[in-house]
GROMACS .gro file of C-alpha atoms in nm:
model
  310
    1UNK     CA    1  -9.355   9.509  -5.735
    2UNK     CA    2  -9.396   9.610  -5.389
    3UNK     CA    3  -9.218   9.855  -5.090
    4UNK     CA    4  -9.150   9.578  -4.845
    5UNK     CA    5  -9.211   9.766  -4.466
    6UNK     CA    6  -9.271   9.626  -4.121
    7UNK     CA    7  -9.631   9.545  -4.079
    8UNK     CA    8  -9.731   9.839  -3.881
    9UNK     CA    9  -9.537  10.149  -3.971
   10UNK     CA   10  -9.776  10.399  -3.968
   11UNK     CA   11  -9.653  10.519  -4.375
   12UNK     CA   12  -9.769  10.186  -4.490
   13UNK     CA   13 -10.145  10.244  -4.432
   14UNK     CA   14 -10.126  10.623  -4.609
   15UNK     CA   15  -9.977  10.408  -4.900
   16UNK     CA   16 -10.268  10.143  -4.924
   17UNK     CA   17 -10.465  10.415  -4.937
   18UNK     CA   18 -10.311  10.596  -5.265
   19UNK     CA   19 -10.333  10.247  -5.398
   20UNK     CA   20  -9.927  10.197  -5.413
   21UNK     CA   21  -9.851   9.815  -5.325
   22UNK     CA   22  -9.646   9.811  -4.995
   23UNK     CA   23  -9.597   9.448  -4.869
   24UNK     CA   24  -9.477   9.361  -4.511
   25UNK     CA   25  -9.187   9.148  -4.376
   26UNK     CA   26  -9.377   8.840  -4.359
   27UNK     CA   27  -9.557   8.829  -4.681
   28UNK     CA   28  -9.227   8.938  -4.856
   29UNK     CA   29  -9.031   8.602  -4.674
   30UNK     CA   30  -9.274   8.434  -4.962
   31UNK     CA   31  -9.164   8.545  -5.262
   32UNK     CA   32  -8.895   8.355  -5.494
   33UNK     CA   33  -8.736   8.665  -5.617
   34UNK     CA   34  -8.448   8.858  -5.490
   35UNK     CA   35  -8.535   9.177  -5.312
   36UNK     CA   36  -8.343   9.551  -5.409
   37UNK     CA   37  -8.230   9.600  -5.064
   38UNK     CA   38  -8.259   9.960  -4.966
   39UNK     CA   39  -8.108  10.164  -4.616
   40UNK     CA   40  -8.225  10.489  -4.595
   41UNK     CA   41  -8.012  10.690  -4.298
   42UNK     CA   42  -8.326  10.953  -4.209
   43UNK     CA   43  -8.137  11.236  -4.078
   44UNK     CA   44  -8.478  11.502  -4.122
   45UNK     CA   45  -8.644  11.581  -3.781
   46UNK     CA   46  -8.995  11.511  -3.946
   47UNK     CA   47  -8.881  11.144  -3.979
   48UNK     CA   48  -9.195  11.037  -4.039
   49UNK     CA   49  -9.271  11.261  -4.293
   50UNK     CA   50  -8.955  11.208  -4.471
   51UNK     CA   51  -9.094  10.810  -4.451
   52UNK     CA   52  -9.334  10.848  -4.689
   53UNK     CA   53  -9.232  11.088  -4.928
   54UNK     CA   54  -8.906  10.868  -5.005
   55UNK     CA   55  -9.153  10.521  -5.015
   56UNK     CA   56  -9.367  10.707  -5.246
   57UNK     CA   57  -9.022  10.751  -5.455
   58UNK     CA   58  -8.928  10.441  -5.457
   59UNK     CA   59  -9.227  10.269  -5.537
   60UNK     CA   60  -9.232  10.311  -5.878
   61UNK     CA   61  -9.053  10.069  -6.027
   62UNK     CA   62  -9.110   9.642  -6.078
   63UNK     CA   63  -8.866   9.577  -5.851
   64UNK     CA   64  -8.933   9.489  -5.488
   65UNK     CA   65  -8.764   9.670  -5.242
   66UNK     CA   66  -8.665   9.581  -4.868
   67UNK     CA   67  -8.637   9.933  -4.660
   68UNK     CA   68  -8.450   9.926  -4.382
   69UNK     CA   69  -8.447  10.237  -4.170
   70UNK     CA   70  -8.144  10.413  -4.014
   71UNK     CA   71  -8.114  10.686  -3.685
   72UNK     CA   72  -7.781  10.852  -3.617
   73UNK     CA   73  -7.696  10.707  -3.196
   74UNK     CA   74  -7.520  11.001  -3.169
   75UNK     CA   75  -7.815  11.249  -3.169
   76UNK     CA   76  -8.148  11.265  -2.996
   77UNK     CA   77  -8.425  11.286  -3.180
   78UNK     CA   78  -8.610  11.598  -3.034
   79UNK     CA   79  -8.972  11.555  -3.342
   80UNK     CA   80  -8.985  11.204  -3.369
   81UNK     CA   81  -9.125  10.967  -3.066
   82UNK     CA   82  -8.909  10.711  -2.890
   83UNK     CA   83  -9.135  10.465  -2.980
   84UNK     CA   84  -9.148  10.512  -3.270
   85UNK     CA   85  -8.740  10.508  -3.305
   86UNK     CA   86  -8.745  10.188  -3.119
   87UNK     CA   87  -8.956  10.022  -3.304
   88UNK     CA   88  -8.882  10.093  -3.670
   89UNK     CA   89  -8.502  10.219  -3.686
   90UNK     CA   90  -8.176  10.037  -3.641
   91UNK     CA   91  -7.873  10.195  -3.566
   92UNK     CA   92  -7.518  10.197  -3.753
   93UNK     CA   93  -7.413   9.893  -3.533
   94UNK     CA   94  -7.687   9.697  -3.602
   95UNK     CA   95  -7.638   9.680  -3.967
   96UNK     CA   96  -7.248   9.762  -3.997
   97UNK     CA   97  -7.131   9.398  -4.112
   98UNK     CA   98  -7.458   9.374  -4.359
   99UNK     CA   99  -7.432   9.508  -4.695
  100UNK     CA  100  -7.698   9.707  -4.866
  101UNK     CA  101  -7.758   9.768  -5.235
  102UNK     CA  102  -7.863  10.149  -5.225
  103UNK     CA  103  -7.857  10.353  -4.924
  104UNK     CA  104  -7.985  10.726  -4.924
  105UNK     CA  105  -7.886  10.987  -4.685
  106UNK     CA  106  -8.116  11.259  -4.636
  107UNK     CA  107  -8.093  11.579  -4.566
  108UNK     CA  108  -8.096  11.761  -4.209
  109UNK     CA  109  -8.164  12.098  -4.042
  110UNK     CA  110  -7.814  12.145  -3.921
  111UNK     CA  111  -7.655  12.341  -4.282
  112UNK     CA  112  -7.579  12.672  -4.095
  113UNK     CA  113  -7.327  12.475  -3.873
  114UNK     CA  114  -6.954  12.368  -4.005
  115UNK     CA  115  -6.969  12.005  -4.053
  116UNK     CA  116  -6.746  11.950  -3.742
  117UNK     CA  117  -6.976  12.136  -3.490
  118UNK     CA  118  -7.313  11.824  -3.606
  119UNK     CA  119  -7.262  11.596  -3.298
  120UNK     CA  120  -7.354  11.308  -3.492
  121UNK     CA  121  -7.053  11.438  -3.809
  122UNK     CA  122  -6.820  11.163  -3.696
  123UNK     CA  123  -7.060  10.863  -3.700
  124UNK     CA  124  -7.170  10.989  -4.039
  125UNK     CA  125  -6.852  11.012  -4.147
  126UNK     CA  126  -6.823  10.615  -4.034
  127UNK     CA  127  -7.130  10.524  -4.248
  128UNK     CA  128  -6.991  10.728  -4.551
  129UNK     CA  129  -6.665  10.552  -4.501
  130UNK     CA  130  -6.847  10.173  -4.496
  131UNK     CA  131  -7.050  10.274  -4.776
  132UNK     CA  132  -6.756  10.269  -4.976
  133UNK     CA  133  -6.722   9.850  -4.955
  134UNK     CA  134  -7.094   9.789  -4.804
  135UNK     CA  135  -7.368   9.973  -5.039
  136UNK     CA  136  -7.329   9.957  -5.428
  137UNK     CA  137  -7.458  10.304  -5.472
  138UNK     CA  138  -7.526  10.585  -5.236
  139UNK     CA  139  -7.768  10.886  -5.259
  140UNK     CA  140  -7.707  11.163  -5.083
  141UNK     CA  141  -8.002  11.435  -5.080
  142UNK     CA  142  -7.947  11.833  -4.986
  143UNK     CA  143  -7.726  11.857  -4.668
  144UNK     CA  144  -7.638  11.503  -4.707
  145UNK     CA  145  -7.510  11.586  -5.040
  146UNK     CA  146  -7.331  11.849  -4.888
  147UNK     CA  147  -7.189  11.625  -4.616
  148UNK     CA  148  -7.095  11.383  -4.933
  149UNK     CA  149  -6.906  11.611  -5.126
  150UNK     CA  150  -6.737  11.777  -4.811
  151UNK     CA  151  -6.621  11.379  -4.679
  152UNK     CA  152  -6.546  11.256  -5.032
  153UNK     CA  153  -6.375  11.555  -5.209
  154UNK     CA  154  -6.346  11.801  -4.971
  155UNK     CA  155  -6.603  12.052  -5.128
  156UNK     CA  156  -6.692  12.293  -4.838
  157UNK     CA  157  -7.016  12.454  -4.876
  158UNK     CA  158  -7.121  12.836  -4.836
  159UNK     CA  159  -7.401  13.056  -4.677
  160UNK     CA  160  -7.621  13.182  -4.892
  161UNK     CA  161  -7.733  13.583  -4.836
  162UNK     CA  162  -8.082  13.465  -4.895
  163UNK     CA  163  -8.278  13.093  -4.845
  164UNK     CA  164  -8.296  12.923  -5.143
  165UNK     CA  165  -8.686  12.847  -5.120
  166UNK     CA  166  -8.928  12.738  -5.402
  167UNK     CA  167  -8.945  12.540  -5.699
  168UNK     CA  168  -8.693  12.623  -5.920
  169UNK     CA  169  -8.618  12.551  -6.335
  170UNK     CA  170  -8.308  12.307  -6.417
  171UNK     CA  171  -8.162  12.240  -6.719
  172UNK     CA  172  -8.010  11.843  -6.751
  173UNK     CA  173  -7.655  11.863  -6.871
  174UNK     CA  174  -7.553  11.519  -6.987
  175UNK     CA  175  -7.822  11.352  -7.151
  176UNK     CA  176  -7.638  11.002  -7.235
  177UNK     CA  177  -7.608  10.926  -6.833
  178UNK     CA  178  -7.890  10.675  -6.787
  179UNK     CA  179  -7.988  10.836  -6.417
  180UNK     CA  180  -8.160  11.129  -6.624
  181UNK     CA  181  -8.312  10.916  -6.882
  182UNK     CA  182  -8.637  11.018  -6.980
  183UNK     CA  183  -8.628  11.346  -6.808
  184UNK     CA  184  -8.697  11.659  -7.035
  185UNK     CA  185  -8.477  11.901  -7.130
  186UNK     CA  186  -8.641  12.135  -6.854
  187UNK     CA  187  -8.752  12.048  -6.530
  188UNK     CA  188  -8.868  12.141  -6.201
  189UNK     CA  189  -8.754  12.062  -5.847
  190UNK     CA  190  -8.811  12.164  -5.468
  191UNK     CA  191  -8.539  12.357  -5.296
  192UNK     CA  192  -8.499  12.418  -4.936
  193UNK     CA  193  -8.178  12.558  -4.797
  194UNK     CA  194  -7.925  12.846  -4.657
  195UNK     CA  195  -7.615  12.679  -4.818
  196UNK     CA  196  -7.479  12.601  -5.149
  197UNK     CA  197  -7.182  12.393  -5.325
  198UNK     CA  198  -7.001  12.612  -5.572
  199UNK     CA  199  -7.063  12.516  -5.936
  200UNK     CA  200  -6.676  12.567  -6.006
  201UNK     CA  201  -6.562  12.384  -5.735
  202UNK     CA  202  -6.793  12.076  -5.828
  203UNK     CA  203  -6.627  12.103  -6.225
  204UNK     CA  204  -6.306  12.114  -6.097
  205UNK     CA  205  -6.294  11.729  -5.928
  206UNK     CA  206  -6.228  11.513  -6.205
  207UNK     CA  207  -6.448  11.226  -6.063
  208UNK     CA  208  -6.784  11.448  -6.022
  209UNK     CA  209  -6.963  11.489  -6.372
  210UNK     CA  210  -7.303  11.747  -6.362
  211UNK     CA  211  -7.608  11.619  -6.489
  212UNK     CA  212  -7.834  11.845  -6.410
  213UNK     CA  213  -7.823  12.229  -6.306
  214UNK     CA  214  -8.065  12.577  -6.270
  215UNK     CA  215  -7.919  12.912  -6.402
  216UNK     CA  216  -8.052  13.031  -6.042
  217UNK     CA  217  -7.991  12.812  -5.803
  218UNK     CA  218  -7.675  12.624  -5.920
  219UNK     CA  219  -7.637  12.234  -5.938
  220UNK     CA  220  -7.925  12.000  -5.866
  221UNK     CA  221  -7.757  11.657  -5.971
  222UNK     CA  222  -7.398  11.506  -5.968
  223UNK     CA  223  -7.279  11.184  -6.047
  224UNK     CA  224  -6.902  11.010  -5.919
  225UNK     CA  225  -6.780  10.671  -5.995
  226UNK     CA  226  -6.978  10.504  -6.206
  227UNK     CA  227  -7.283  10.603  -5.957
  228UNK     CA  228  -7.157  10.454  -5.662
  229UNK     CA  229  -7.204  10.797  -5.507
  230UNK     CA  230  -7.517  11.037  -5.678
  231UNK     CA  231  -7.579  11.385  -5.493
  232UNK     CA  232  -7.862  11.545  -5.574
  233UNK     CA  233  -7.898  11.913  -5.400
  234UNK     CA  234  -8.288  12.003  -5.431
  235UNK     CA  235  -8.567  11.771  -5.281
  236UNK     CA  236  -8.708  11.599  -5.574
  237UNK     CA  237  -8.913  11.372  -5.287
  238UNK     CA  238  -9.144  11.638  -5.168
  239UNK     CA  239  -9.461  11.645  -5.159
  240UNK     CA  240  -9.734  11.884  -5.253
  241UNK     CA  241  -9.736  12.033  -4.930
  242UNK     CA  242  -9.431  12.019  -4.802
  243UNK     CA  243  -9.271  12.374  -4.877
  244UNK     CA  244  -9.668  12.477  -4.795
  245UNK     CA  245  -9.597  12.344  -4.396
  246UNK     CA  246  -9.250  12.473  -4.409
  247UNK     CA  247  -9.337  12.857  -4.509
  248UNK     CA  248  -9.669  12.845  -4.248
  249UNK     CA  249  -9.422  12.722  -3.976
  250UNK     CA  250  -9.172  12.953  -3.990
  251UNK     CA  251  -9.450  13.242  -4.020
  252UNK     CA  252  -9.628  13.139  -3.706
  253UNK     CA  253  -9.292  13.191  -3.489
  254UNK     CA  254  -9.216  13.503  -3.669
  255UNK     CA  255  -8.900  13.420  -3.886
  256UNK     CA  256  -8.857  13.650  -4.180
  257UNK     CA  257  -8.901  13.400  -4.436
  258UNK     CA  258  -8.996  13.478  -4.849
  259UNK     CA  259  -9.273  13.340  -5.020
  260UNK     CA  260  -9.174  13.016  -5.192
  261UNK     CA  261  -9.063  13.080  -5.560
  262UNK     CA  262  -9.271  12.956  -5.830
  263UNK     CA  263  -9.516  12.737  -5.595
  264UNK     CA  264  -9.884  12.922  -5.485
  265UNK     CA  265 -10.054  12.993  -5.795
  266UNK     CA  266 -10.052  13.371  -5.845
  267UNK     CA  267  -9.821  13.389  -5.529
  268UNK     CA  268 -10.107  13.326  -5.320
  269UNK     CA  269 -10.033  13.111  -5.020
  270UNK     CA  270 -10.384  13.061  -4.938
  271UNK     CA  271 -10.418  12.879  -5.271
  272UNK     CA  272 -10.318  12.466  -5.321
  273UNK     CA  273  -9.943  12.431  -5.463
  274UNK     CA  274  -9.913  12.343  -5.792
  275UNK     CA  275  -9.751  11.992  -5.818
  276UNK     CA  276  -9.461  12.020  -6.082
  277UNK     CA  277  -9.180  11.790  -6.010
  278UNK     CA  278  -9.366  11.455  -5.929
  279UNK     CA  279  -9.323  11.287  -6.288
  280UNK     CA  280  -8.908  11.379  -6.307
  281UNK     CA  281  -8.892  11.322  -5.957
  282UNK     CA  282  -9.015  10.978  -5.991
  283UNK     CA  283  -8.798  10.869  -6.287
  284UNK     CA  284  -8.522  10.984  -6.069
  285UNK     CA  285  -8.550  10.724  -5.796
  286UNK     CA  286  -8.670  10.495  -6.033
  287UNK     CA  287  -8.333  10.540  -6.279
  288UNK     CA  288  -8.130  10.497  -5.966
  289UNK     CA  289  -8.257  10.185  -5.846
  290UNK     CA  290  -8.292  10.034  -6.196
  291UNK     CA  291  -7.906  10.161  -6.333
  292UNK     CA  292  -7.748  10.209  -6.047
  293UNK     CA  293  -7.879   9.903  -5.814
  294UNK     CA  294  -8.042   9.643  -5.935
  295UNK     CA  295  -7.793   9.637  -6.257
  296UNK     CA  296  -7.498   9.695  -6.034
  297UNK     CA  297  -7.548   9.395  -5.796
  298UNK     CA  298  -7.566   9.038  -5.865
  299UNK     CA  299  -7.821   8.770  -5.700
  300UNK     CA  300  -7.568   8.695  -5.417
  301UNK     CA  301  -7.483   9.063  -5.259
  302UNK     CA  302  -7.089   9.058  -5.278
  303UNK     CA  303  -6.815   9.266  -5.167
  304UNK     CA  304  -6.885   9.621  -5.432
  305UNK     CA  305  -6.506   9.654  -5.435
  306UNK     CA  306  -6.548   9.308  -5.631
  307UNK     CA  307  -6.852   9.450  -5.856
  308UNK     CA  308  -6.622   9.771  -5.941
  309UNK     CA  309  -6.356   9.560  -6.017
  310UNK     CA  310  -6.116   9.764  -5.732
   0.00000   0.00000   0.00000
């Protein structure tokens, strides 16, 4: 089954292309079946970058997902045209009495500031809070996994002496948890970031359960309530390239940056990145919305505090 876009978003046409089945509004009005429907709060400054990585994630499943795409009002988006805001995104009160059955929060360039200095922290704090009764299970990805943990349980985060950078080995922890099903017993994922949760203080809230973690870079994956709330610490949605643009960027205006770990063959960044994470990456997404969506939520969307019997 099909990603389900608006007609002209400018991801849909690079997904024709690599032959995955993305459907517009209209056609999707047409079918008898009940959509997965999926809010994705893009928080990345590369929005439309971060587009198509996360409907490349999410297409690989049967089901059909709706995508509906979120901007913070509370911040101005400095890489991403107004147009292209106004045309594609809604905003928190637009959606606020709907209810969604996954919503992912992404990530955002903003780690090396305390949570309370982000000028959009308390309108994030509002969707986090509505997610609670609105969305039957919430992703959070990198900082917004950060932001999760720091909102929900109070889990403050800490700067790292060096960037975590590369593509790094994990180990999964808990095997029997369906949202790692399939996955091997080592895998690799994409990490980009100055700041890191403490192991310890993740094992030491009773409701957070590690499924997944790297003897270098700490946990990847974490699962609360049933998975109404997954955090997930790397990038598992990147592309091939994406650490590639990243490193090259940072080079050009002169930050002191370190190769990417485990990513240019022979450490040579004139060389094409080895894609290793695609396949566990995919299953990923794919166990969410299968376990932790589309099983979670009846035909007619009700109240989750009814579905989670609370």
């Amino acid at each position: 089954m099909p990603i389900c876009t608006q007609r002209d978003l400018p991801a849909k046409e690079i997904l024709e292309k690599e032959n995955i089945f993305v459907m517009d509004e209209t056609r999707a009005m047409h079918q008898d079946i009940r959509p997965i429907s999926i809010a994705i709060l893009n928080l990345m400054p590369l929005k439309e970058d971060t587009e198509l990585q996360l409907l490349r994630s999410l297409s690989n499943t049967p089901l059909q997902v709706d995508i509906t795409f979120l901007a913070v009002e509370s911040h101005e988006a400095k890489n991403t045209s107004i147009s292209h805001l106004n045309k594609f995104y809604q905003v928190f009160g637009d959606v606020k009495n709907r209810r969604f059955d996954g919503l992912i929060i992404t990530g955002a360039p903003v780690e090396l500031m305390e949570f309370e200095e982000v000028d959009y922290w308390d309108e994030l704090c509002d969707i986090m809070d509505w997610s609670k009764t609105n969305v039957t299970s919430t992703m959070h990805l990198c900082w917004g996994a950060q932001a999760g943990l720091y909102y929900h349980y109070g889990i403050k985060k800490h700067i790292l002496d060096h960037k975590v950078f590369g593509i790094f080995e994990h180990h999964v922890r808990n095997r029997r948890v369906p949202l790692v099903r399939g996955f091997d017993d080592l895998f690799m994922a994409p990490h980009s970031r100055n700041t890191e949760n403490l192991t310890s203080d993740i094992r030491a809230v009773e409701d957070l359960t590690i499924l997944a973690e790297s003897d270098e870079v700490g946990v990847f994956l974490a699962i609360a309530d049933e998975g109404r709330r997954i955090f997930v610490m790397g990038h598992p949605e990147y592309d091939r390239i994406t650490l590639d643009k990243e490193y090259k960027r940072d080079m050009e205006k002169g930050i002191d940056i370190a190769l990417p770990k485990n990513y240019y063959p022979n450490d040579d960044s004139d060389k094409r990145p080895n894609l290793q994470w695609r396949a566990h990456g995919n299953a990923l997404y794919s166990n969410w919305l299968n376990y932790y969506v589309y099983q979670q939520t009846p035909y007619d969307f009700i109240d989750t505090a009814g579905i989670v019997g609370k």
